[in-house]
PDB file of C-alpha atoms and ligand atoms in Angstrom:
ATOM      1  CA  UNK A   1      26.442  18.305  16.044  1.00 75.00           C
ATOM      2  CA  UNK A   2      25.621  21.829  14.442  1.00 95.00           C
ATOM      3  CA  UNK A   3      22.340  22.042  17.120  1.00 97.00           C
ATOM      4  CA  UNK A   4      24.887  21.652  19.815  1.00 98.00           C
ATOM      5  CA  UNK A   5      27.350  23.224  18.853  1.00 98.00           C
ATOM      6  CA  UNK A   6      24.869  26.205  17.576  1.00 97.00           C
ATOM      7  CA  UNK A   7      22.543  25.953  20.751  1.00 98.00           C
ATOM      8  CA  UNK A   8      26.092  26.114  23.197  1.00 98.00           C
ATOM      9  CA  UNK A   9      27.752  29.820  20.509  1.00 97.00           C
ATOM     10  CA  UNK A  10      24.308  30.970  21.095  1.00 97.00           C
ATOM     11  CA  UNK A  11      23.430  30.673  25.203  1.00 98.00           C
ATOM     12  CA  UNK A  12      27.044  29.021  26.450  1.00 98.00           C
ATOM     13  CA  UNK A  13      28.331  31.175  28.877  1.00 97.00           C
ATOM     14  CA  UNK A  14      33.149  30.560  28.954  1.00 97.00           C
ATOM     15  CA  UNK A  15      33.428  31.029  33.235  1.00 95.00           C
ATOM     16  CA  UNK A  16      37.255  31.409  35.334  1.00 93.00           C
ATOM     17  CA  UNK A  17      38.661  28.446  35.779  1.00 91.00           C
ATOM     18  CA  UNK A  18      37.285  26.442  31.589  1.00 93.00           C
ATOM     19  CA  UNK A  19      34.026  26.285  32.878  1.00 95.00           C
ATOM     20  CA  UNK A  20      30.945  26.393  30.441  1.00 97.00           C
ATOM     21  CA  UNK A  21      28.479  26.780  31.527  1.00 97.00           C
ATOM     22  CA  UNK A  22      25.444  25.748  29.805  1.00 98.00           C
ATOM     23  CA  UNK A  23      23.295  25.567  32.354  1.00 97.00           C
ATOM     24  CA  UNK A  24      20.195  27.320  30.631  1.00 98.00           C
ATOM     25  CA  UNK A  25      19.691  23.831  27.719  1.00 98.00           C
ATOM     26  CA  UNK A  26      22.071  21.290  29.311  1.00 98.00           C
ATOM     27  CA  UNK A  27      22.804  20.526  33.059  1.00 96.00           C
ATOM     28  CA  UNK A  28      20.071  22.406  35.424  1.00 97.00           C
ATOM     29  CA  UNK A  29      17.351  23.712  32.513  1.00 98.00           C
ATOM     30  CA  UNK A  30      16.596  21.205  30.118  1.00 98.00           C
ATOM     31  CA  UNK A  31      16.035  21.162  26.370  1.00 98.00           C
ATOM     32  CA  UNK A  32      14.676  17.708  26.285  1.00 98.00           C
ATOM     33  CA  UNK A  33      13.870  18.161  22.699  1.00 98.00           C
ATOM     34  CA  UNK A  34      17.991  19.536  22.052  1.00 98.00           C
ATOM     35  CA  UNK A  35      17.930  15.656  23.492  1.00 98.00           C
ATOM     36  CA  UNK A  36      15.672  13.913  21.922  1.00 98.00           C
ATOM     37  CA  UNK A  37      17.879  14.918  18.844  1.00 98.00           C
ATOM     38  CA  UNK A  38      21.180  14.325  20.525  1.00 98.00           C
ATOM     39  CA  UNK A  39      19.534  11.152  21.888  1.00 98.00           C
ATOM     40  CA  UNK A  40      18.737   9.955  18.357  1.00 98.00           C
ATOM     41  CA  UNK A  41      21.850  11.695  16.554  1.00 98.00           C
ATOM     42  CA  UNK A  42      23.742   8.425  19.414  1.00 98.00           C
ATOM     43  CA  UNK A  43      21.103   6.674  18.225  1.00 98.00           C
ATOM     44  CA  UNK A  44      22.605   7.001  14.143  1.00 98.00           C
ATOM     45  CA  UNK A  45      25.381   6.312  15.316  1.00 98.00           C
ATOM     46  CA  UNK A  46      25.158   3.216  17.296  1.00 98.00           C
ATOM     47  CA  UNK A  47      22.970   1.715  14.408  1.00 98.00           C
ATOM     48  CA  UNK A  48      23.194  -2.422  14.373  1.00 98.00           C
ATOM     49  CA  UNK A  49      25.470  -1.959  17.974  1.00 98.00           C
ATOM     50  CA  UNK A  50      22.415  -3.929  19.548  1.00 98.00           C
ATOM     51  CA  UNK A  51      22.950  -1.792  23.054  1.00 98.00           C
ATOM     52  CA  UNK A  52      20.285  -2.703  25.833  1.00 98.00           C
ATOM     53  CA  UNK A  53      21.220  -0.427  28.549  1.00 98.00           C
ATOM     54  CA  UNK A  54      22.581   2.861  29.346  1.00 98.00           C
ATOM     55  CA  UNK A  55      25.030   3.954  31.581  1.00 98.00           C
ATOM     56  CA  UNK A  56      25.433   7.209  33.179  1.00 98.00           C
ATOM     57  CA  UNK A  57      26.988   9.274  36.401  1.00 97.00           C
ATOM     58  CA  UNK A  58      24.690  11.652  38.792  1.00 95.00           C
ATOM     59  CA  UNK A  59      24.078  14.034  38.599  1.00 94.00           C
ATOM     60  CA  UNK A  60      23.656  15.479  35.283  1.00 95.00           C
ATOM     61  CA  UNK A  61      24.326  13.368  33.101  1.00 96.00           C
ATOM     62  CA  UNK A  62      21.088  11.340  34.250  1.00 98.00           C
ATOM     63  CA  UNK A  63      18.267  13.876  32.081  1.00 98.00           C
ATOM     64  CA  UNK A  64      20.479  13.185  29.129  1.00 98.00           C
ATOM     65  CA  UNK A  65      20.702   9.459  29.672  1.00 98.00           C
ATOM     66  CA  UNK A  66      16.492   8.748  30.181  1.00 98.00           C
ATOM     67  CA  UNK A  67      16.160  10.902  26.137  1.00 98.00           C
ATOM     68  CA  UNK A  68      18.637   8.324  25.481  1.00 98.00           C
ATOM     69  CA  UNK A  69      17.392   5.439  27.056  1.00 98.00           C
ATOM     70  CA  UNK A  70      13.896   5.659  25.417  1.00 98.00           C
ATOM     71  CA  UNK A  71      15.356   6.230  21.767  1.00 98.00           C
ATOM     72  CA  UNK A  72      17.302   3.304  22.379  1.00 98.00           C
ATOM     73  CA  UNK A  73      14.570   1.382  24.417  1.00 98.00           C
ATOM     74  CA  UNK A  74      16.498   0.144  27.332  1.00 98.00           C
ATOM     75  CA  UNK A  75      16.827   1.096  30.766  1.00 98.00           C
ATOM     76  CA  UNK A  76      19.489   3.907  32.093  1.00 98.00           C
ATOM     77  CA  UNK A  77      21.482   2.946  34.842  1.00 98.00           C
ATOM     78  CA  UNK A  78      22.821   5.903  36.907  1.00 98.00           C
ATOM     79  CA  UNK A  79      26.007   5.592  39.278  1.00 98.00           C
ATOM     80  CA  UNK A  80      25.430   6.854  42.536  1.00 96.00           C
ATOM     81  CA  UNK A  81      27.280   8.609  44.488  1.00 93.00           C
ATOM     82  CA  UNK A  82      28.220   8.079  47.664  1.00 87.00           C
ATOM     83  CA  UNK A  83      30.155   8.958  50.732  1.00 69.00           C
ATOM     84  CA  UNK A  84      29.819   6.318  52.652  1.00 64.00           C
ATOM     85  CA  UNK A  85      32.040   3.999  52.459  1.00 61.00           C
ATOM     86  CA  UNK A  86      29.880   1.110  53.942  1.00 58.00           C
ATOM     87  CA  UNK A  87      26.995   1.115  52.326  1.00 59.00           C
ATOM     88  CA  UNK A  88      24.732  -1.939  52.276  1.00 61.00           C
ATOM     89  CA  UNK A  89      23.962  -4.391  49.730  1.00 75.00           C
ATOM     90  CA  UNK A  90      25.772  -6.103  46.693  1.00 93.00           C
ATOM     91  CA  UNK A  91      27.044  -3.466  45.055  1.00 96.00           C
ATOM     92  CA  UNK A  92      30.377  -3.183  41.994  1.00 96.00           C
ATOM     93  CA  UNK A  93      31.927   0.374  43.288  1.00 96.00           C
ATOM     94  CA  UNK A  94      34.526   2.597  42.105  1.00 96.00           C
ATOM     95  CA  UNK A  95      36.810   5.802  42.611  1.00 94.00           C
ATOM     96  CA  UNK A  96      36.029   8.919  40.410  1.00 94.00           C
ATOM     97  CA  UNK A  97      38.643  11.658  41.081  1.00 88.00           C
ATOM     98  CA  UNK A  98      37.216  15.037  39.779  1.00 83.00           C
ATOM     99  CA  UNK A  99      40.157  16.992  38.441  1.00 75.00           C
ATOM    100  CA  UNK A 100      37.879  20.487  38.590  1.00 76.00           C
ATOM    101  CA  UNK A 101      36.113  19.944  41.942  1.00 80.00           C
ATOM    102  CA  UNK A 102      39.413  18.433  43.324  1.00 84.00           C
ATOM    103  CA  UNK A 103      37.847  15.734  45.532  1.00 88.00           C
ATOM    104  CA  UNK A 104      37.882  11.643  44.786  1.00 90.00           C
ATOM    105  CA  UNK A 105      33.991  10.031  44.977  1.00 90.00           C
ATOM    106  CA  UNK A 106      33.002   6.203  45.624  1.00 94.00           C
ATOM    107  CA  UNK A 107      30.594   5.708  42.788  1.00 96.00           C
ATOM    108  CA  UNK A 108      28.795   1.917  43.441  1.00 96.00           C
ATOM    109  CA  UNK A 109      26.308   0.493  41.022  1.00 97.00           C
ATOM    110  CA  UNK A 110      23.831  -2.255  42.081  1.00 96.00           C
ATOM    111  CA  UNK A 111      24.813  -5.828  40.529  1.00 96.00           C
ATOM    112  CA  UNK A 112      20.832  -6.240  39.886  1.00 96.00           C
ATOM    113  CA  UNK A 113      21.337  -4.223  37.370  1.00 97.00           C
ATOM    114  CA  UNK A 114      24.249  -3.739  35.179  1.00 98.00           C
ATOM    115  CA  UNK A 115      25.719  -7.861  34.704  1.00 98.00           C
ATOM    116  CA  UNK A 116      27.602 -10.177  32.112  1.00 97.00           C
ATOM    117  CA  UNK A 117      25.801 -10.497  28.237  1.00 94.00           C
ATOM    118  CA  UNK A 118      24.814  -6.060  28.673  1.00 98.00           C
ATOM    119  CA  UNK A 119      26.006  -4.387  25.650  1.00 98.00           C
ATOM    120  CA  UNK A 120      26.719  -0.623  26.989  1.00 99.00           C
ATOM    121  CA  UNK A 121      26.159   2.204  26.105  1.00 99.00           C
ATOM    122  CA  UNK A 122      28.352   4.749  28.602  1.00 99.00           C
ATOM    123  CA  UNK A 123      26.349   9.096  28.653  1.00 98.00           C
ATOM    124  CA  UNK A 124      27.867  12.399  29.749  1.00 98.00           C
ATOM    125  CA  UNK A 125      27.200  15.544  29.311  1.00 98.00           C
ATOM    126  CA  UNK A 126      30.701  16.488  29.917  1.00 98.00           C
ATOM    127  CA  UNK A 127      34.374  14.466  28.777  1.00 98.00           C
ATOM    128  CA  UNK A 128      37.312  16.577  30.310  1.00 97.00           C
ATOM    129  CA  UNK A 129      39.647  14.604  32.076  1.00 96.00           C
ATOM    130  CA  UNK A 130      37.805  11.738  31.642  1.00 97.00           C
ATOM    131  CA  UNK A 131      37.549  10.318  35.454  1.00 97.00           C
ATOM    132  CA  UNK A 132      33.869  10.755  35.448  1.00 97.00           C
ATOM    133  CA  UNK A 133      33.770   8.070  32.081  1.00 98.00           C
ATOM    134  CA  UNK A 134      37.253   5.761  33.556  1.00 98.00           C
ATOM    135  CA  UNK A 135      35.076   5.063  36.561  1.00 98.00           C
ATOM    136  CA  UNK A 136      32.097   4.144  34.463  1.00 98.00           C
ATOM    137  CA  UNK A 137      34.230   2.047  32.251  1.00 98.00           C
ATOM    138  CA  UNK A 138      36.311  -0.168  35.901  1.00 98.00           C
ATOM    139  CA  UNK A 139      32.315  -0.592  37.050  1.00 98.00           C
ATOM    140  CA  UNK A 140      31.177  -2.567  33.782  1.00 98.00           C
ATOM    141  CA  UNK A 141      34.183  -4.180  33.882  1.00 98.00           C
ATOM    142  CA  UNK A 142      33.749  -5.944  36.933  1.00 97.00           C
ATOM    143  CA  UNK A 143      30.100  -6.800  36.886  1.00 98.00           C
ATOM    144  CA  UNK A 144      30.815  -8.451  33.006  1.00 98.00           C
ATOM    145  CA  UNK A 145      29.425  -5.432  30.732  1.00 98.00           C
ATOM    146  CA  UNK A 146      30.888  -4.941  27.819  1.00 98.00           C
ATOM    147  CA  UNK A 147      31.031  -1.187  26.728  1.00 98.00           C
ATOM    148  CA  UNK A 148      30.986  -1.002  23.109  1.00 98.00           C
ATOM    149  CA  UNK A 149      31.268   3.182  23.115  1.00 98.00           C
ATOM    150  CA  UNK A 150      30.236   6.232  24.458  1.00 99.00           C
ATOM    151  CA  UNK A 151      28.312   9.441  24.080  1.00 98.00           C
ATOM    152  CA  UNK A 152      29.653  12.162  25.338  1.00 98.00           C
ATOM    153  CA  UNK A 153      27.217  15.907  24.820  1.00 98.00           C
ATOM    154  CA  UNK A 154      30.297  17.893  25.194  1.00 98.00           C
ATOM    155  CA  UNK A 155      34.114  17.050  24.914  1.00 98.00           C
ATOM    156  CA  UNK A 156      36.523  19.788  25.358  1.00 98.00           C
ATOM    157  CA  UNK A 157      38.995  17.659  23.197  1.00 98.00           C
ATOM    158  CA  UNK A 158      42.455  20.060  24.454  1.00 97.00           C
ATOM    159  CA  UNK A 159      41.570  18.066  27.929  1.00 97.00           C
ATOM    160  CA  UNK A 160      43.194  14.571  28.061  1.00 97.00           C
ATOM    161  CA  UNK A 161      40.682  12.730  28.795  1.00 98.00           C
ATOM    162  CA  UNK A 162      38.968  11.669  25.028  1.00 98.00           C
ATOM    163  CA  UNK A 163      42.458  11.083  23.679  1.00 98.00           C
ATOM    164  CA  UNK A 164      43.402   8.402  26.777  1.00 98.00           C
ATOM    165  CA  UNK A 165      40.326   6.616  26.437  1.00 98.00           C
ATOM    166  CA  UNK A 166      40.270   6.598  22.766  1.00 98.00           C
ATOM    167  CA  UNK A 167      44.418   5.347  23.504  1.00 98.00           C
ATOM    168  CA  UNK A 168      42.509   2.450  25.722  1.00 97.00           C
ATOM    169  CA  UNK A 169      40.239   1.566  23.105  1.00 98.00           C
ATOM    170  CA  UNK A 170      37.174   3.240  23.829  1.00 98.00           C
ATOM    171  CA  UNK A 171      34.713   4.808  20.529  1.00 98.00           C
ATOM    172  CA  UNK A 172      33.890   7.412  21.434  1.00 98.00           C
ATOM    173  CA  UNK A 173      31.589  10.067  20.231  1.00 98.00           C
ATOM    174  CA  UNK A 174      31.206  13.859  21.016  1.00 98.00           C
ATOM    175  CA  UNK A 175      28.581  15.775  18.841  1.00 98.00           C
ATOM    176  CA  UNK A 176      30.627  19.065  20.108  1.00 98.00           C
ATOM    177  CA  UNK A 177      34.049  18.954  20.642  1.00 98.00           C
ATOM    178  CA  UNK A 178      34.976  21.702  22.092  1.00 98.00           C
ATOM    179  CA  UNK A 179      38.486  22.829  20.976  1.00 98.00           C
ATOM    180  CA  UNK A 180      39.719  26.034  22.588  1.00 97.00           C
ATOM    181  CA  UNK A 181      38.046  28.579  24.193  1.00 97.00           C
ATOM    182  CA  UNK A 182      37.933  31.677  26.099  1.00 95.00           C
ATOM    183  CA  UNK A 183      36.168  34.537  28.470  1.00 94.00           C
ATOM    184  CA  UNK A 184      36.460  36.995  26.187  1.00 94.00           C
ATOM    185  CA  UNK A 185      33.537  34.780  24.497  1.00 91.00           C
ATOM    186  CA  UNK A 186      35.472  32.526  21.817  1.00 95.00           C
ATOM    187  CA  UNK A 187      34.147  29.085  21.580  1.00 97.00           C
ATOM    188  CA  UNK A 188      35.918  27.187  18.491  1.00 97.00           C
ATOM    189  CA  UNK A 189      35.287  24.300  18.144  1.00 98.00           C
ATOM    190  CA  UNK A 190      36.673  20.904  15.700  1.00 97.00           C
ATOM    191  CA  UNK A 191      34.681  19.649  12.875  1.00 83.00           C
TER     192      UNK A 191
HETATM  193  P1  G4P B   1      36.017  14.479  34.342  1.00 90.92           P
HETATM  194  O1  G4P B   1      34.393  14.937  34.385  1.00 90.92           O
HETATM  195  O2  G4P B   1      36.007  14.426  31.996  1.00 90.92           O
HETATM  196  O3  G4P B   1      36.306  14.000  34.713  1.00 90.92           O
HETATM  197  O4  G4P B   1      36.004  15.599  34.236  1.00 90.92           O
HETATM  198  P2  G4P B   1      36.503  16.415  35.237  1.00 90.92           P
HETATM  199  O5  G4P B   1      37.079  15.792  36.658  1.00 90.92           O
HETATM  200  O6  G4P B   1      37.114  17.687  35.432  1.00 90.92           O
HETATM  201  O7  G4P B   1      34.989  16.771  35.824  1.00 90.92           O
HETATM  202  C1  G4P B   1      35.529  16.869  36.912  1.00 90.92           C
HETATM  203  C2  G4P B   1      33.511  17.813  36.806  1.00 90.92           C
HETATM  204  O8  G4P B   1      32.706  19.106  36.049  1.00 90.92           O
HETATM  205  C3  G4P B   1      31.979  16.814  35.946  1.00 90.92           C
HETATM  206  O9  G4P B   1      30.898  16.759  37.308  1.00 90.92           O
HETATM  207  C4  G4P B   1      32.309  17.641  34.296  1.00 90.92           C
HETATM  208  O10 G4P B   1      30.994  17.172  34.140  1.00 90.92           O
HETATM  209  C5  G4P B   1      32.469  19.027  34.955  1.00 90.92           C
HETATM  210  N1  G4P B   1      32.988  19.682  33.701  1.00 90.92           N
HETATM  211  C6  G4P B   1      34.043  19.762  32.873  1.00 90.92           C
HETATM  212  N2  G4P B   1      33.395  20.655  32.515  1.00 90.92           N
HETATM  213  C7  G4P B   1      32.741  20.935  32.302  1.00 90.92           C
HETATM  214  C8  G4P B   1      33.110  22.909  31.909  1.00 90.92           C
HETATM  215  O11 G4P B   1      33.648  23.701  31.123  1.00 90.92           O
HETATM  216  N3  G4P B   1      31.493  22.763  32.274  1.00 90.92           N
HETATM  217  C9  G4P B   1      30.267  22.167  32.734  1.00 90.92           C
HETATM  218  N4  G4P B   1      29.391  22.728  33.309  1.00 90.92           N
HETATM  219  N5  G4P B   1      30.540  21.211  33.316  1.00 90.92           N
HETATM  220  C10 G4P B   1      31.903  21.004  33.638  1.00 90.92           C
HETATM  221  P3  G4P B   1      30.765  16.522  37.876  1.00 90.92           P
HETATM  222  O12 G4P B   1      31.365  16.460  39.295  1.00 90.92           O
HETATM  223  O13 G4P B   1      29.902  14.732  37.137  1.00 90.92           O
HETATM  224  O14 G4P B   1      29.061  16.867  38.118  1.00 90.92           O
HETATM  225  P4  G4P B   1      28.240  16.388  37.804  1.00 90.92           P
HETATM  226  O15 G4P B   1      27.815  18.545  37.501  1.00 90.92           O
HETATM  227  O16 G4P B   1      27.200  15.801  37.011  1.00 90.92           O
HETATM  228  O17 G4P B   1      26.665  15.955  39.248  1.00 90.92           O
END
């Protein structure tokens, strides 16, 4: 998606540690007009798929998913990251290992808000190692919900997540796919 690629070129900053900082428009200050254009692109890509629920993960996916929820006209559920293992209630749980932050968080979704019959679109800001998406897939599987696909804003395509999850049969539509980047400011996209 050219609009997103152009914005990354204009405002994205490659930091040390292989981190692309996009907090001016994506995950701190949020350009909701850009989110709207992204959501419309996912709507076009997933046309006819009868998506009735959007599932994302705390925290940075939530804003993007909410705008997508307006476009798809369906509820948005976010998996909550929790540190306490004994949280009360009837929930599905999965572990998400973050390679970047080197920690494991447990994510939960209430059984009330995800279930058999749901046709789910997963949404997230970044796809890197794929742990977050894999966790969301696990939650959906526990609920008996069908994952139709994933809409990702930025895929770091040189990291393994996209390949691994596509091999598992997940349809992933990433709006900007980065093939290489470095701190000199070079950012290359797969067109
Ligand atoms: P994964 O999300 O694909 O599993 O990859 P990884 O474990 O490496 O990512 C850990 C966290 O770092 C994720 O956010 C992910 O979105 C984010 N991330 C990965 N690469 C980049 C990057 O280049 N730039 C930025 N800004 N973020 C990146 P998270 O832990 O789920 O936290 P949150 O920020 O959504 O709360």
